GROMACS .gro file of C-alpha atoms in nm:
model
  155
    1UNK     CA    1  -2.742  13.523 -12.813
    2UNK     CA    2  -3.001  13.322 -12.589
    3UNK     CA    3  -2.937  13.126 -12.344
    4UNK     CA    4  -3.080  12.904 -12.100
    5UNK     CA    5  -3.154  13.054 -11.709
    6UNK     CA    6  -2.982  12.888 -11.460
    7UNK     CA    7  -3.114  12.825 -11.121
    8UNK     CA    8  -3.029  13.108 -10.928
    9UNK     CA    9  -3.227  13.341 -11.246
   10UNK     CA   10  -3.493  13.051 -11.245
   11UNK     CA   11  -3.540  13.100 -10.854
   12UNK     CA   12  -3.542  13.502 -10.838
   13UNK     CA   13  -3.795  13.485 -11.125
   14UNK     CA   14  -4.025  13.268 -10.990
   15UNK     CA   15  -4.025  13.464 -10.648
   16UNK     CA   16  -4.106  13.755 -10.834
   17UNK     CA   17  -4.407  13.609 -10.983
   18UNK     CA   18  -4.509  13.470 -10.685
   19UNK     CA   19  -4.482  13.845 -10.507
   20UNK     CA   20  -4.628  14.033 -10.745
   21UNK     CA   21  -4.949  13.780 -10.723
   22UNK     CA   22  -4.953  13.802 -10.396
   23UNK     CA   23  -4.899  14.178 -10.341
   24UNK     CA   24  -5.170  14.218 -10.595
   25UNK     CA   25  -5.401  14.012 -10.393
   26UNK     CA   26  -5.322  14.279 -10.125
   27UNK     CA   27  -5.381  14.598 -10.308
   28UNK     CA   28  -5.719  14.428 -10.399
   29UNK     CA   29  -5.812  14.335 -10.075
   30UNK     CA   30  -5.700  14.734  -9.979
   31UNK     CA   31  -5.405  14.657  -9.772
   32UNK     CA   32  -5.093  14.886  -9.800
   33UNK     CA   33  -4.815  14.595  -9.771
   34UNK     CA   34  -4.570  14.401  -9.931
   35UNK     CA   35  -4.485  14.019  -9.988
   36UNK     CA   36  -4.155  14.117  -9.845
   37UNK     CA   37  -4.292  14.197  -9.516
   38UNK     CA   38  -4.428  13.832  -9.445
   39UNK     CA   39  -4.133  13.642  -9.318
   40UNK     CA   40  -4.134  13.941  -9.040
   41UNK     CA   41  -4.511  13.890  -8.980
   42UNK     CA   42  -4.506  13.492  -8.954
   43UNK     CA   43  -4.202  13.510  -8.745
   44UNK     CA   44  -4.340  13.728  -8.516
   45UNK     CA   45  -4.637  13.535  -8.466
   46UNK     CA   46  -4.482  13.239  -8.415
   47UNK     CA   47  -4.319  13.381  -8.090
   48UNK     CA   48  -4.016  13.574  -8.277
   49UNK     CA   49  -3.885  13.930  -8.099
   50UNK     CA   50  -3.534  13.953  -8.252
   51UNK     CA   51  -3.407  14.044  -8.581
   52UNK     CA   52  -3.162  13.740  -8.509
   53UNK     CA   53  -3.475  13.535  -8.458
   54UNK     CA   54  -3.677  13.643  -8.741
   55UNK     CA   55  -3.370  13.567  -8.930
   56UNK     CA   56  -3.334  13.232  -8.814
   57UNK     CA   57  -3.698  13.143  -8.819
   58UNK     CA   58  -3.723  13.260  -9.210
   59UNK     CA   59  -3.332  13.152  -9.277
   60UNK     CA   60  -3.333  13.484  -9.486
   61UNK     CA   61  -3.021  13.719  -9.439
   62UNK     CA   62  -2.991  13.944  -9.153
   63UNK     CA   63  -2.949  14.276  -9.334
   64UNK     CA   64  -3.293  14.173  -9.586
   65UNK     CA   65  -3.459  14.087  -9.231
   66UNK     CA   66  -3.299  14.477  -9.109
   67UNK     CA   67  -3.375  14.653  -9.410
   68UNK     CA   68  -3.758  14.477  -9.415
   69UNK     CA   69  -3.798  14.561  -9.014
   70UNK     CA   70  -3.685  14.930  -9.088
   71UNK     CA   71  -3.968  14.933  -9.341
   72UNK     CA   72  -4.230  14.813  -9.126
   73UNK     CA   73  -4.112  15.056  -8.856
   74UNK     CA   74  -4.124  15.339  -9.090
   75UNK     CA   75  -4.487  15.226  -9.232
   76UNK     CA   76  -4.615  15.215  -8.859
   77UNK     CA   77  -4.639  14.794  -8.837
   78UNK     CA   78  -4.354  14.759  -8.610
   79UNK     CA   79  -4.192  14.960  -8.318
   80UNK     CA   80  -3.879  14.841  -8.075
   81UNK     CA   81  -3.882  14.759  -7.730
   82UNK     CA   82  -3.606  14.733  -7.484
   83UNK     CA   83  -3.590  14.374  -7.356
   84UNK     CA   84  -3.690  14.313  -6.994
   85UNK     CA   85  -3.397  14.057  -6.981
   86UNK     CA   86  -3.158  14.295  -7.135
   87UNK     CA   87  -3.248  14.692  -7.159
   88UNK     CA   88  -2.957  14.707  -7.432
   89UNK     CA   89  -3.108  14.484  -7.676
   90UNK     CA   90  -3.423  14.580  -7.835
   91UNK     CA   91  -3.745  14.334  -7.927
   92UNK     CA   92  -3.981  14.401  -8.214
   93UNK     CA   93  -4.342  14.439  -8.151
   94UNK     CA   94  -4.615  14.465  -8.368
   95UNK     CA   95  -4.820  14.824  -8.333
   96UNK     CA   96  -5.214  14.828  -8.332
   97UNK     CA   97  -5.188  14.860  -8.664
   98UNK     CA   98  -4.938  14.551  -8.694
   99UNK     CA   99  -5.162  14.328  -8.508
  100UNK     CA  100  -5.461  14.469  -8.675
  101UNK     CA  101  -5.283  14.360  -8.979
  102UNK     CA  102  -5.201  14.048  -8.925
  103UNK     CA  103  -5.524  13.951  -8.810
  104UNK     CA  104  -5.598  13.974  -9.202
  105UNK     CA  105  -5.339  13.857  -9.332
  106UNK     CA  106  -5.335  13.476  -9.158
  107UNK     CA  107  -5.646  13.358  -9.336
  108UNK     CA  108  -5.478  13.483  -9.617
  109UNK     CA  109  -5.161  13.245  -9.544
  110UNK     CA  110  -5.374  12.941  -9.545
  111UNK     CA  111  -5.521  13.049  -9.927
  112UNK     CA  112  -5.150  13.080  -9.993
  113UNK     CA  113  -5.068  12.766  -9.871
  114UNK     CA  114  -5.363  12.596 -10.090
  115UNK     CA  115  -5.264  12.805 -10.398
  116UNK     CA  116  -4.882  12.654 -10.320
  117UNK     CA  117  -5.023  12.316 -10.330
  118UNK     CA  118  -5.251  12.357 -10.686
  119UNK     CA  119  -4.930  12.495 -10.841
  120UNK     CA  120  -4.772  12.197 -10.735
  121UNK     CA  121  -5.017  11.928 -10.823
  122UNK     CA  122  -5.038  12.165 -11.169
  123UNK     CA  123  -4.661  12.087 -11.179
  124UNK     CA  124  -4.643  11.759 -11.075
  125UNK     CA  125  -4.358  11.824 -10.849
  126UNK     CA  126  -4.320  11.875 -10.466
  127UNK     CA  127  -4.156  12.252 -10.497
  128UNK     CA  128  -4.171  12.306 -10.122
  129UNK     CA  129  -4.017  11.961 -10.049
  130UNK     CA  130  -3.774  12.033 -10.366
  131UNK     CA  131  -3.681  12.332 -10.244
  132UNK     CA  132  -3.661  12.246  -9.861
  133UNK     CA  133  -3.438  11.934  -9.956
  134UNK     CA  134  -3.202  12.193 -10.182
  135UNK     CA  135  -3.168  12.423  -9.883
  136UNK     CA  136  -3.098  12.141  -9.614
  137UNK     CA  137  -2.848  11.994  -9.911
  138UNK     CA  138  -2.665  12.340  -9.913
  139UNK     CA  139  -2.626  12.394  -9.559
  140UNK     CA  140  -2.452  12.039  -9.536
  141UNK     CA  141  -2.236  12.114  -9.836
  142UNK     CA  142  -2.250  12.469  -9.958
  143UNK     CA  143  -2.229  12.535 -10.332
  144UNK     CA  144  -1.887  12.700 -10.302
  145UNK     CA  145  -1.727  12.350 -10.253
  146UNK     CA  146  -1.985  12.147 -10.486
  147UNK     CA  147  -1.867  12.404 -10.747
  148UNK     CA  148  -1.502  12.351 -10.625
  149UNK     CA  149  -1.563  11.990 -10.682
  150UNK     CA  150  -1.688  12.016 -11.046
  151UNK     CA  151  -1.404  12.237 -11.128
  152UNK     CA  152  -1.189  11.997 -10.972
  153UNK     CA  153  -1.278  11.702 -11.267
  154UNK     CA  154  -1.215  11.970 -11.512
  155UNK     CA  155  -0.837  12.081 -11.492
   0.00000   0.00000   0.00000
């Protein structure tokens, strides 16, 4: 029996064809790494040193941020750091490597970027704005009580 995909299939597809492009784009330019390891590589360069921060500055969950920083760790990119401020806590900091690394990668970003915006012209639809007014919809009203709502006109 088909069926059509709903969003939440619609969205996981389309992120995998936009990682598997991407990581492609990697092997051929040589580079050992994955598309997952990118909201941890922005975030850090924007000024990120926490897992809480990297989570906050990609608004991706804390244990994908984790599992991606244990990665990187394990790959050489990243290593921890006791904070100066607080010895307990630890901050994430890119290795030689790491930095090495992303020196690469952000001229790559801005290709990304351009790609992003061919695809959308090719579309004829916004999808970052689209997507960025969906998330900012669902954080004032999460889909647990839209759905709640809907079933609410049914009974």
């Amino acid at each position: 029996m088909k069926h059509a995909a709903g969003l939440g299939e619609l969205l996981r597809y389309t992120a995998e064809l936009v990682d598997q492009g991407a990581e492609q784009v990697y092997r051929d330019m040589g580079l050992n790494y994955r598309a997952r390891y990118t909201p941890v590589m922005r975030a850090l360069a924007g000024g990120a040193r926490t897992v809480g921060e990297i989570t906050e500055a990609s608004r991706l969950t804390q244990g994908a941020i984790s599992q991606t920083v244990g990665l990187m760790i394990e790959q050489g990119l990243l290593r921890r750091q006791p904070m100066a401020e607080d010895a307990r806590k630890s901050a994430l900091v890119l290795t030689a490597e790491g930095q090495a690394l992303l020196r690469r990668l952000e001229p790559h970003w801005s290709l990304i970027f351009e790609a992003i915006g061919r695809l959308e012209t090719e579309i004829g639809h916004p999808l970052l704005d689209a997507l960025e007014a969906t998330a900012r919809a669902l954080e004032q009203r999460d889909f647990a009580q839209r759905l709640t709502d809907v079933r609410g006109l049914h009974q």
